[in-house]
Coordinates of C-alpha atoms and ligand atoms in Angstrom, one line a residue:
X1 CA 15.2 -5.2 23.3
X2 CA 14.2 -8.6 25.1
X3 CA 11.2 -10.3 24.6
X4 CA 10.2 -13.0 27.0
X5 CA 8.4 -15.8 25.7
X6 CA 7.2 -18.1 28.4
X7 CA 7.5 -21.3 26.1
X8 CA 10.4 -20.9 25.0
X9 CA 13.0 -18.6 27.1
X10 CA 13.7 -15.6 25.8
X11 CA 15.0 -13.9 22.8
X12 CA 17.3 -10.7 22.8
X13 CA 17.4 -8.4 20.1
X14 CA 20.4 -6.1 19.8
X15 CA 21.9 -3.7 17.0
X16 CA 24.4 -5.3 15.3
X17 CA 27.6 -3.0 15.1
X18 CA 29.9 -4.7 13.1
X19 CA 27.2 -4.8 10.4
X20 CA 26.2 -1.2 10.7
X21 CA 29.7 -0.5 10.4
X22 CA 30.4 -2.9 7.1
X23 CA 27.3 -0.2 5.6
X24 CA 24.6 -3.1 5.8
X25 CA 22.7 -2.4 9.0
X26 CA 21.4 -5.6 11.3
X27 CA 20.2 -6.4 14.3
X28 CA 20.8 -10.0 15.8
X29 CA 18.2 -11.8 17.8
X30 CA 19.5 -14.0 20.2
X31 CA 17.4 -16.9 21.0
X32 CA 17.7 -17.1 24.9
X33 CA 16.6 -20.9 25.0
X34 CA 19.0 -22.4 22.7
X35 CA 21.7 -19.4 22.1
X36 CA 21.9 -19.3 18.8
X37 CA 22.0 -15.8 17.5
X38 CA 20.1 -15.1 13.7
X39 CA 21.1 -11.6 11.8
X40 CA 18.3 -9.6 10.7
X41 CA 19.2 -6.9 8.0
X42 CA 17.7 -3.5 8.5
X43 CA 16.4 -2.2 5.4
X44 CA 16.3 2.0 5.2
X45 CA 13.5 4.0 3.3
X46 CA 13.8 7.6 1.5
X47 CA 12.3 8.7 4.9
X48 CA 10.2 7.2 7.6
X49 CA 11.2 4.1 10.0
X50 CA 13.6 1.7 8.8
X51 CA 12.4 -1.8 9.1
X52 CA 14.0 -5.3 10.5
X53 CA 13.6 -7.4 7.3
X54 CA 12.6 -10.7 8.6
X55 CA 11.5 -12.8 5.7
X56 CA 14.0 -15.2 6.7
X57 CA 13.4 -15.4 10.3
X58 CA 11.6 -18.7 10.2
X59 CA 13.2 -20.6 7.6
X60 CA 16.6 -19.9 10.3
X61 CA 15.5 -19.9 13.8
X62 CA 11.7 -21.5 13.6
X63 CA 9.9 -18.5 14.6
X64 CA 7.2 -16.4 13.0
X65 CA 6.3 -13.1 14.8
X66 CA 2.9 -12.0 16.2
X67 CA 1.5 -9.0 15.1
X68 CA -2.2 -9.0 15.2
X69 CA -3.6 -5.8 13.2
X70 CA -0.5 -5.2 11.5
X71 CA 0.6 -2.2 13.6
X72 CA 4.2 -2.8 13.6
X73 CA 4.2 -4.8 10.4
X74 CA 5.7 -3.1 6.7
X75 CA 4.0 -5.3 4.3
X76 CA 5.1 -4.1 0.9
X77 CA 7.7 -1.9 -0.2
X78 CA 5.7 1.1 -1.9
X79 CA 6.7 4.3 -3.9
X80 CA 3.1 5.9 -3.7
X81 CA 2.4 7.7 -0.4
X82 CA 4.0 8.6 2.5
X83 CA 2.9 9.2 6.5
X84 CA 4.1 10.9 9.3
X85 CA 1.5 9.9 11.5
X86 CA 3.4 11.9 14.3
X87 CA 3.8 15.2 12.4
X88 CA 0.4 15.1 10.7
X89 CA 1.9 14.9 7.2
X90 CA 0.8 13.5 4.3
X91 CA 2.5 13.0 0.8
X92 CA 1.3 11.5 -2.6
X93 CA 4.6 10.7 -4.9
X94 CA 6.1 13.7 -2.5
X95 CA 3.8 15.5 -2.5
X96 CA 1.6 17.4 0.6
X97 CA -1.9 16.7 0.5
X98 CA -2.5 20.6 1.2
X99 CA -1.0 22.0 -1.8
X100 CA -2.4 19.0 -4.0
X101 CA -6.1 19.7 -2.3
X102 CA -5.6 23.3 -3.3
X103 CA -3.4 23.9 -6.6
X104 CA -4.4 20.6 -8.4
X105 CA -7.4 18.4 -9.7
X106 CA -8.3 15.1 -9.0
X107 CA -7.8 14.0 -12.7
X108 CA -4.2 15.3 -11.9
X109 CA -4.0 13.3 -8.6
X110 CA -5.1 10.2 -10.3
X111 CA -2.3 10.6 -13.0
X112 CA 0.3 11.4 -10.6
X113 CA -0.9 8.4 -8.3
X114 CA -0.8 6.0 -11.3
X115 CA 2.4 7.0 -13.1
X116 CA 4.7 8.7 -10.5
X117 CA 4.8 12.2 -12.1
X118 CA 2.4 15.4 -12.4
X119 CA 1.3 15.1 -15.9
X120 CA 2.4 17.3 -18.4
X121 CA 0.0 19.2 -20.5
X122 CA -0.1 17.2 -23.4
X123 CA -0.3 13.6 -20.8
X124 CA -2.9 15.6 -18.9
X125 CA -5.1 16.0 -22.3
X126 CA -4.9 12.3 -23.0
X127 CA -5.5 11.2 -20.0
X128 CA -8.5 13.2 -19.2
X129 CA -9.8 11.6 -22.5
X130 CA -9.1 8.0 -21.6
X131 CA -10.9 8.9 -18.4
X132 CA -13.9 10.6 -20.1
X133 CA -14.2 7.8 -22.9
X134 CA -14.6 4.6 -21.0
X135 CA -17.5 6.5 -18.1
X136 CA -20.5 4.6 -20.1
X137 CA -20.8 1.0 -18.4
X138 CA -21.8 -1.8 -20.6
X139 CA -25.6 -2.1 -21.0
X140 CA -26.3 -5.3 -19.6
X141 CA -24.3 -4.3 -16.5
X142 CA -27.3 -1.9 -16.0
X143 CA -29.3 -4.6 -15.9
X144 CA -27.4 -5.9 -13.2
X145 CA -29.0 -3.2 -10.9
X146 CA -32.3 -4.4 -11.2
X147 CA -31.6 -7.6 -9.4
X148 CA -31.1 -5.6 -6.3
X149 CA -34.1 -4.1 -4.0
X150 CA -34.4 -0.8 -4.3
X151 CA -33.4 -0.3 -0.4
X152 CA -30.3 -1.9 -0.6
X153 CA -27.0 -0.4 0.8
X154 CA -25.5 1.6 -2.2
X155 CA -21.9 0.0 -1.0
X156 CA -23.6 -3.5 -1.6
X157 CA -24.7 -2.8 -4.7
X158 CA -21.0 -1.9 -5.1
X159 CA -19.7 -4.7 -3.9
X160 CA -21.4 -6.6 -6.4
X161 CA -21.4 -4.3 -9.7
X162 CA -17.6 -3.6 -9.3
X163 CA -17.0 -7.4 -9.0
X164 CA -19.1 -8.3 -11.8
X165 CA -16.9 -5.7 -14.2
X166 CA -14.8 -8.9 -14.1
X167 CA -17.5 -10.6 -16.3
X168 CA -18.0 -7.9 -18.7
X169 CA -14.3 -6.5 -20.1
X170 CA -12.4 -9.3 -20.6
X171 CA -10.0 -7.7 -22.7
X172 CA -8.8 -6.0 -19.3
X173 CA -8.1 -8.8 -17.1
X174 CA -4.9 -10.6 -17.8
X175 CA -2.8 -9.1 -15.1
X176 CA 0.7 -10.0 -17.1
X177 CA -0.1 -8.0 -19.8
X178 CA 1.0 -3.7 -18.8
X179 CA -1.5 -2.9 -21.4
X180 CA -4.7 -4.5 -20.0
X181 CA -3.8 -3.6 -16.5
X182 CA -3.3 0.2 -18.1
X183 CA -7.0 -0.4 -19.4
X184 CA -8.5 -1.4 -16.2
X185 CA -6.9 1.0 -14.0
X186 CA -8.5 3.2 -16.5
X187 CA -11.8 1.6 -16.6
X188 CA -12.3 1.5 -12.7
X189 CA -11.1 5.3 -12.1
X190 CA -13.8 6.2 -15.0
X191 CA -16.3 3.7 -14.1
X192 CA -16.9 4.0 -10.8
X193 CA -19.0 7.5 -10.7
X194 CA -21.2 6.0 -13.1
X195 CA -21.6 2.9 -11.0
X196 CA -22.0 5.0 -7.4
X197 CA -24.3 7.5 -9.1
X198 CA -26.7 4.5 -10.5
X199 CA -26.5 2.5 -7.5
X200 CA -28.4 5.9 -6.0
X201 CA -30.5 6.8 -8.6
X202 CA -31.8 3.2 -8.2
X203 CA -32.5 3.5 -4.8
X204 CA -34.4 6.5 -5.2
X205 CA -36.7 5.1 -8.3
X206 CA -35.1 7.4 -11.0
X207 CA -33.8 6.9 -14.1
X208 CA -30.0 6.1 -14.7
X209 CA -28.3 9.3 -16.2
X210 CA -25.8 8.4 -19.1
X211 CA -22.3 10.4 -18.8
X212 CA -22.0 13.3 -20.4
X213 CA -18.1 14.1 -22.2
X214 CA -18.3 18.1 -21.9
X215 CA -18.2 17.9 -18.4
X216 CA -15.7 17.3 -15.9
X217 CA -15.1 14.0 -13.5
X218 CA -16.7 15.5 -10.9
X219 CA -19.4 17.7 -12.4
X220 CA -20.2 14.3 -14.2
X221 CA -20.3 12.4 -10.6
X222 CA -22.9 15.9 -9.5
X223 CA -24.9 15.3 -12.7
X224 CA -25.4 11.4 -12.9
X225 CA -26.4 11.5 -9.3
X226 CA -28.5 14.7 -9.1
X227 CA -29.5 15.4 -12.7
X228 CA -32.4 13.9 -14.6
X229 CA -33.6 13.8 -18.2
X230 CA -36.4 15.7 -17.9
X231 CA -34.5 19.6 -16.7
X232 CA -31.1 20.8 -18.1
X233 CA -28.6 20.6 -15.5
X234 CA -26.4 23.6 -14.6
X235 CA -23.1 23.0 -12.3
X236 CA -22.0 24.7 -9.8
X237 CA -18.3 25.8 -10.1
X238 CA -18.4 25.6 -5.7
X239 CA -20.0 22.4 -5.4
X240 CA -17.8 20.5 -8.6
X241 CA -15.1 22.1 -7.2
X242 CA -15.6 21.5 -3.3
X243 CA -16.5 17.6 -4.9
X244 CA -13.1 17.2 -6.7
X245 CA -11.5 18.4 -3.4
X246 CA -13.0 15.8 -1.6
X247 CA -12.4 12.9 -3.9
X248 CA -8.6 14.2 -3.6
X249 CA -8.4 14.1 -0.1
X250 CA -9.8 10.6 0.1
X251 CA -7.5 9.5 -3.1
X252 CA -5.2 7.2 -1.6
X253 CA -3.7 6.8 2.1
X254 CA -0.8 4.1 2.5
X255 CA -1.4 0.8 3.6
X256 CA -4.8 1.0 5.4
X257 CA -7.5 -1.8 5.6
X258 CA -9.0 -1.3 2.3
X259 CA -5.9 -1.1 0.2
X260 CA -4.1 -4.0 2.6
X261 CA -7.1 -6.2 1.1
X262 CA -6.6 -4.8 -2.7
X263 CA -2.8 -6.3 -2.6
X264 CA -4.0 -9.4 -0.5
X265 CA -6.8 -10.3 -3.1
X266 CA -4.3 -9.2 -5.8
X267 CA -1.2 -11.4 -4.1
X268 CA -3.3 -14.7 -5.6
X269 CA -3.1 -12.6 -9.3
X270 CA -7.0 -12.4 -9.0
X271 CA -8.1 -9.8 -11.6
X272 CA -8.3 -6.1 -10.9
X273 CA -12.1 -5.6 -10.7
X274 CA -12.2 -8.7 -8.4
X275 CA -9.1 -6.9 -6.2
X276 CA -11.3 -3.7 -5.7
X277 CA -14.5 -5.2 -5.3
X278 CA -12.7 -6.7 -2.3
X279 CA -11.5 -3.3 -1.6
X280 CA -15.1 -2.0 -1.3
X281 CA -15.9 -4.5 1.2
X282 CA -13.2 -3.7 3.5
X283 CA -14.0 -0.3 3.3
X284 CA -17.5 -0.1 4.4
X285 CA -16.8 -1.0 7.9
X286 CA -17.6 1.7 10.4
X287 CA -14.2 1.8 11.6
X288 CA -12.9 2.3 8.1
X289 CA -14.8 4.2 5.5
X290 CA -18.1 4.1 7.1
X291 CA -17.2 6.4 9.2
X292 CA -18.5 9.4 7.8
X293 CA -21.6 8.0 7.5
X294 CA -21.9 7.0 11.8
X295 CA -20.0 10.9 12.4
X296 CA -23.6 12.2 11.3
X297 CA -25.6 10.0 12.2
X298 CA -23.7 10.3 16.3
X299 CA -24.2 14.0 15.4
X300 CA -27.7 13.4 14.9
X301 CA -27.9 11.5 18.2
X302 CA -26.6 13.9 20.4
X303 CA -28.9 16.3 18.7
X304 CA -27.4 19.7 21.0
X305 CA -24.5 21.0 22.3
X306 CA -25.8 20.9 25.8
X307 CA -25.4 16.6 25.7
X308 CA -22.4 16.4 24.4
X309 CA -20.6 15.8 28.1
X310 CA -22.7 12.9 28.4
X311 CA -21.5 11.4 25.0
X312 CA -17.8 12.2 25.4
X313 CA -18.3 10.8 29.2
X314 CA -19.6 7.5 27.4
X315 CA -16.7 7.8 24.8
X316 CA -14.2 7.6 27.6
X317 CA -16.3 4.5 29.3
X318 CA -14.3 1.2 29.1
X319 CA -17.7 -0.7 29.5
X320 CA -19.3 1.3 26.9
X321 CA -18.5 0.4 23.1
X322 CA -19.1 4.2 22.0
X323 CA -16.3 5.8 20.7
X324 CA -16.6 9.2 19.4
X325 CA -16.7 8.6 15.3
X326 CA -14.4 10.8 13.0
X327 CA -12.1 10.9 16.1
X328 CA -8.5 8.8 16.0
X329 CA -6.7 7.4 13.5
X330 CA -4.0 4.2 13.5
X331 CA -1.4 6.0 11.9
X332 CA -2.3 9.9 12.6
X333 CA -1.1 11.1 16.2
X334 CA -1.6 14.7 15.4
X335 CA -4.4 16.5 13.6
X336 CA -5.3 14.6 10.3
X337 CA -4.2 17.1 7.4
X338 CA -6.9 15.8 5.2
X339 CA -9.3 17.3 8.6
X340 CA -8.2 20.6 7.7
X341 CA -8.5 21.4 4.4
X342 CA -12.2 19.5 5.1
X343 CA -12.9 21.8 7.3
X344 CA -12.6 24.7 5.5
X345 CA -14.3 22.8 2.4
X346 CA -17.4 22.5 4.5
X347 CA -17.2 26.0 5.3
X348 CA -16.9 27.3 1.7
X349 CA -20.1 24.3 0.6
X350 CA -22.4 26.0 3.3
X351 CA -21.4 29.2 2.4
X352 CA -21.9 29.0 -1.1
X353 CA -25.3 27.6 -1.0
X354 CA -26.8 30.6 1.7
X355 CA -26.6 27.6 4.8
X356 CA -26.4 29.4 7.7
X357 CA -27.8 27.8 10.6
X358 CA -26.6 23.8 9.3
X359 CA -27.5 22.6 13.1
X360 CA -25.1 19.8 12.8
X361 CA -22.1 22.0 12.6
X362 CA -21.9 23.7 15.8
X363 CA -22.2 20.6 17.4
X364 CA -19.2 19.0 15.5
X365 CA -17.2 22.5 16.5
X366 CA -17.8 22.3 19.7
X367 CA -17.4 18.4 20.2
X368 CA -13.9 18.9 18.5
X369 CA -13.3 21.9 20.9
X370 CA -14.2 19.3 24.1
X371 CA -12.5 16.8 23.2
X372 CA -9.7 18.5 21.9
X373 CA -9.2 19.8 25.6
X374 CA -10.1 16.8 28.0
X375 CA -7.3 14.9 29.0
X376 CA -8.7 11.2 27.8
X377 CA -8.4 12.1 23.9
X378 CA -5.2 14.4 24.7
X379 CA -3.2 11.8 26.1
X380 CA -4.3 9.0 23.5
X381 CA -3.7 11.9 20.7
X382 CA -7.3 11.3 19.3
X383 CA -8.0 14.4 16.6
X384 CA -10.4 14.6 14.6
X385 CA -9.9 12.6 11.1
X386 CA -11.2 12.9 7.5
X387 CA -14.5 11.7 8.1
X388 CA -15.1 14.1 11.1
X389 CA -16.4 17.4 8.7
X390 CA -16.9 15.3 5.6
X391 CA -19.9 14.5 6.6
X392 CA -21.7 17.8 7.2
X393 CA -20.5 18.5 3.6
X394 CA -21.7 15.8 1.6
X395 CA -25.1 16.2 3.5
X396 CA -25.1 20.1 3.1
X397 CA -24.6 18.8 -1.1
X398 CA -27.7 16.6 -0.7
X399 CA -26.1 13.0 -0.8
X400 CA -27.9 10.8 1.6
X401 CA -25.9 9.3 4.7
X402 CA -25.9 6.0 2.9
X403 CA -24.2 7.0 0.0
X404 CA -21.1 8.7 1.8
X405 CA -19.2 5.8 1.9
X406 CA -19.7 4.5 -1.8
X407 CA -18.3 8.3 -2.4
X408 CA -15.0 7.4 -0.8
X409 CA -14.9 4.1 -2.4
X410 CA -15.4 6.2 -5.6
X411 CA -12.1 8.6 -5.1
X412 CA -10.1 5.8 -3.4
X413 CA -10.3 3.7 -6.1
X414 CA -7.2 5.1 -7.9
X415 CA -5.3 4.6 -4.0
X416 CA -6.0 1.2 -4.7
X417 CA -5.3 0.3 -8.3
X418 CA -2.5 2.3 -8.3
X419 CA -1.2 0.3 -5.4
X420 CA -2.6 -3.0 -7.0
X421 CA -0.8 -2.1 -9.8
X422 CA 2.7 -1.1 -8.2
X423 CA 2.4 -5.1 -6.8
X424 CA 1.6 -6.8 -9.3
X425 CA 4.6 -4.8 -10.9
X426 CA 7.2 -5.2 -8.0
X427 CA 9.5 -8.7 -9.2
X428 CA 9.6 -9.6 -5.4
X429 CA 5.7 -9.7 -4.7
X430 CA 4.6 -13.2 -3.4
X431 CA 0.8 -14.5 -2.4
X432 CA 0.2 -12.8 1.0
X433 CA -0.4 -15.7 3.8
X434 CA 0.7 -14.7 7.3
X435 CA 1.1 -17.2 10.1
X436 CA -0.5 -17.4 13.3
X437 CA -0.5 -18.4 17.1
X438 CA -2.4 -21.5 17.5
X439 CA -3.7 -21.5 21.1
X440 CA -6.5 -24.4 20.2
X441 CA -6.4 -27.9 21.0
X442 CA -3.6 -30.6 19.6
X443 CA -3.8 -33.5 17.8
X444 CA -7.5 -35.6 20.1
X445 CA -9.3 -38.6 18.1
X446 CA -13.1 -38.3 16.9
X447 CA -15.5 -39.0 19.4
X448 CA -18.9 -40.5 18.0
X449 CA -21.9 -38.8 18.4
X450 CA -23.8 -40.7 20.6
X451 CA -20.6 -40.7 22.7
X452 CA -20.6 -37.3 23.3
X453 CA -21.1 -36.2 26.8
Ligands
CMC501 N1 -13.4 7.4 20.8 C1 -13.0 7.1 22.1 N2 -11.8 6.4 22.3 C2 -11.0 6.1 21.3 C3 -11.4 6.4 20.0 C4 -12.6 7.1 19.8 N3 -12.9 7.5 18.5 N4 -10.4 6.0 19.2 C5 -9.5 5.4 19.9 N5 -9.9 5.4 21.2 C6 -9.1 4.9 22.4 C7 -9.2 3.4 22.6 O1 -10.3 3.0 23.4 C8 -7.9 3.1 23.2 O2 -8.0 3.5 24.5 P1 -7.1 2.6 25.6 O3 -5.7 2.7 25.3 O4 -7.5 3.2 26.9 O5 -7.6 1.2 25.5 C9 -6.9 4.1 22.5 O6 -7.8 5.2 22.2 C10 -6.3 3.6 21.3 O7 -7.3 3.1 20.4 P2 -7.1 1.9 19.4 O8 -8.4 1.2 19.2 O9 -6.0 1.0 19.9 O10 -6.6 2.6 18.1 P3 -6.5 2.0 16.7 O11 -5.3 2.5 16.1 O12 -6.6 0.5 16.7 O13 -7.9 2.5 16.1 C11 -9.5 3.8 14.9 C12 -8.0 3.5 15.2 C13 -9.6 4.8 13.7 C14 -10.1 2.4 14.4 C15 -10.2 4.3 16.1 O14 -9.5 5.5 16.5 C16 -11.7 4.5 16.0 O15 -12.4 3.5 16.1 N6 -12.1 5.7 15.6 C17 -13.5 6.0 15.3 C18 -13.8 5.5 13.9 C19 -13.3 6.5 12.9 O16 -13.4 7.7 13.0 N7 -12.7 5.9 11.8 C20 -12.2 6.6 10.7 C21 -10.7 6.5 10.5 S1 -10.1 7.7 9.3 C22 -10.8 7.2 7.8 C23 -10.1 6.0 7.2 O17 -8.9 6.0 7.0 O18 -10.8 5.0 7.0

């Protein structure tokens, strides 16, 4: 490979035999200015794409790389999940997405996420109990809420409760000690339904609902958000279950924004509520985890199956910024897995409670069938992702638009403290702090004000 640089000549990368042969793969860049050559070792994974390791690239030959985005860029070494972007597979500790989504739980997930291995039953047990016993947040951090106004953003109010955690458990925050990060992985995975479901019963004017221990994580999550202390609350096995689905397929997925932040905040040894609170931010983006939230509200906008041409034309419009929502991915160039077993979620939710003529769903079927034909999205390999059927789900089960996103932030926390915790554990982690191309001025002297042209 040769990569011209008009500054500096060019620099030539090539395999490096000899060191393939001596079993410790290379390749050597050759710079094409001065002709000095630097070995790179290539470093080989379980599976996926080997990688050029080129943390001593500038120290050697004075270069830094340029990779704006990341998207050719391994940034940690991980043991957690696994994509093949190409294939449309996805694997948690080895494991497919599919047969987690439909033989496991999400308190199993989480487990196997944290620790590496499907818990037995006995680990299952205790864990489920550490979970269940630290849901209640402290009192004061209820208190918290009413600072906001009630027509805030539930992701702000977030933002802000899941940073403050920092202020009230400090017996969880020294990240040296396993114990206290154990603690706080815990804390966050239990904590956060509480926080998601108070930062919408605030919004709506109604009391917060304490957690209750008989019932499951997600038939909690169902009855601190829709319950209230006036009527018993029933569950419904469809709706916990289609819930725990969902917060599996949203558990964790490789290095994307969100968790890329979690290890950046982390790299400083900032605390673990701090990290994810950071996490929460990055998520809400539209391009990122608020995308659930603009796939029904583009849904909304194009209203009938008759005008969806004239959004799919403006999708494909270079002058337009529209781009179909809950289509593409960075890493998926095939059907996103987690799409699938969405889809047929959504169809069991509506199903199960009598919703036959949801008028948002034959639009999204036959905007998936368009654009799964026309030549634009075929050629770019844009399928529908996550957030494309999630959507019509969570608003067949009766959550606002506004709080779908605080719903992923709620099952992807595990993604990211496991993955927080896996660098904080991993002896070569260093404070993240890429380099840049500088294309401003140079070195130019002050020029006082009344000077100034
Ligand atoms: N509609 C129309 N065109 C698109 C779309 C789209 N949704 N997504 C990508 N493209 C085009 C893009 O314009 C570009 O075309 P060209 O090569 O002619 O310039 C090409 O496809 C490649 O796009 P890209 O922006 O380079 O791809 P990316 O990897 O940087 O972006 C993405 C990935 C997810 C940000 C993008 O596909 C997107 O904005 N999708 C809509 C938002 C969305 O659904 N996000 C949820 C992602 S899944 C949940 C999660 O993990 O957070």
């Amino acid at each position: 490979m040769t990569l011209a640089n008009p500054r500096t000549g060019q620099i030539r990368m090539s395999a490096d035999t000899s060191a393939a042969k001596s079993g410790n793969p290379a390749v050597t860049l050759t710079d094409g200015a001065t002709g000095k050559t630097f070995q790179l070792p290539v470093l080989k994974g379980t599976t996926g794409p080997d990688v050029v390791d080129i943390r001593k690239l500038y120290g050697e030959s004075g270069y830094f790389t340029f990779d704006p985005g990341f998207t050719s860029t391994g940034a940690c070494e991980s043991k957690i999940t696994y994509i093949d972007g190409d294939a449309g597979i996805l694997l948690h500790r080895g494991y497919p997405i599919e047969q987690l989504a439909e033989k496991s739980d999400f308190m199993e997930v989480c487990y196997l996420l944290l620790h590496g291995e499907l818990p037995t039953v006995s680990e299952k047990v205790e864990f489920e109990k550490n979970i269940t016993y630290h849901t209640m947040v402290h009192e004061q951090l209820a208190a918290f809420y009413r600072g906001f106004r009630r027509d805030a953003h539930p992701m702000a109010i977030m933002c802000g409760v899941v940073g403050a955690l920092s202020a009230f458990y400090h017996d969880s925050t020294d990240i040296e000690d396993p114990q206290q990060r154990m603690i706080a992985s815990h804390r966050l995975i239990a904590k956060m339904p509480t926080i998601a479901a108070m930062a919408y019963k605030y919004s709506i004017g109604q009391p917060f609902m304490y957690p209750k221990n008989e019932l499951s994580y997600a038939e909690n999550f169902l009855y601190m958000t829709f319950g209230v202390p006036c009527e018993p609350w029933k569950p419904n096995p469809i709706l916990s279950k289609a819930m725990d689905k969902i917060f599996i397929l949203h558990a964790d997925h490789e290095q994307n924004a969100s968790t890329s932040t979690v290890r950046t905040a982390g790299s400083s040894g900032a605390n673990p509520f701090a990290c994810i609170a950071a996490g929460i931010a990055s998520l809400w983006g539209p391009a990122h985890g608020g995308a659930n939230e603009a796939v029904l509200k583009m849904l909304k906008e194009i209203g009938h199956k008759d005008r969806i041409p004239e959004f799919v034309k403006r999708a494909k419009d270079k002058n337009d910024s529209f781009r179909l929502m809950g289509f593409g991915h960075r890493v998926y160039k095939n059907y996103d897995p987690r799409a699938k077993v969405m889809q047929q979620t959504c169809y069991e939710v509506l199903d199960s409670l009598g919703i036959k003529n949801e008028p948002l769903l034959p639009i999204a079927m036959e905007l998936e069938r368009i654009a799964l034909e026309d030549e634009y999205f075929v050629e770019r390999k844009l399928y529908p992702n996550v957030d494309f059927y999630s959507g019509i789900i969570l608003k067949a089960m009766n959550f606002p638009t506004s709080m779908f996103t605080a719903l992923f932030a709620l099952a992807r926390t595990v993604g990211w403290i496991s993955q927080w915790k896996e660098m904080i554990e991993d002896p070569t982690q260093k404070i993240s702090r890429p380099r840049q191309l500088y294309t401003g001025y140079t070195g130019r002297d002050y020029v006082p004000v009344e000077a100034r042209g």
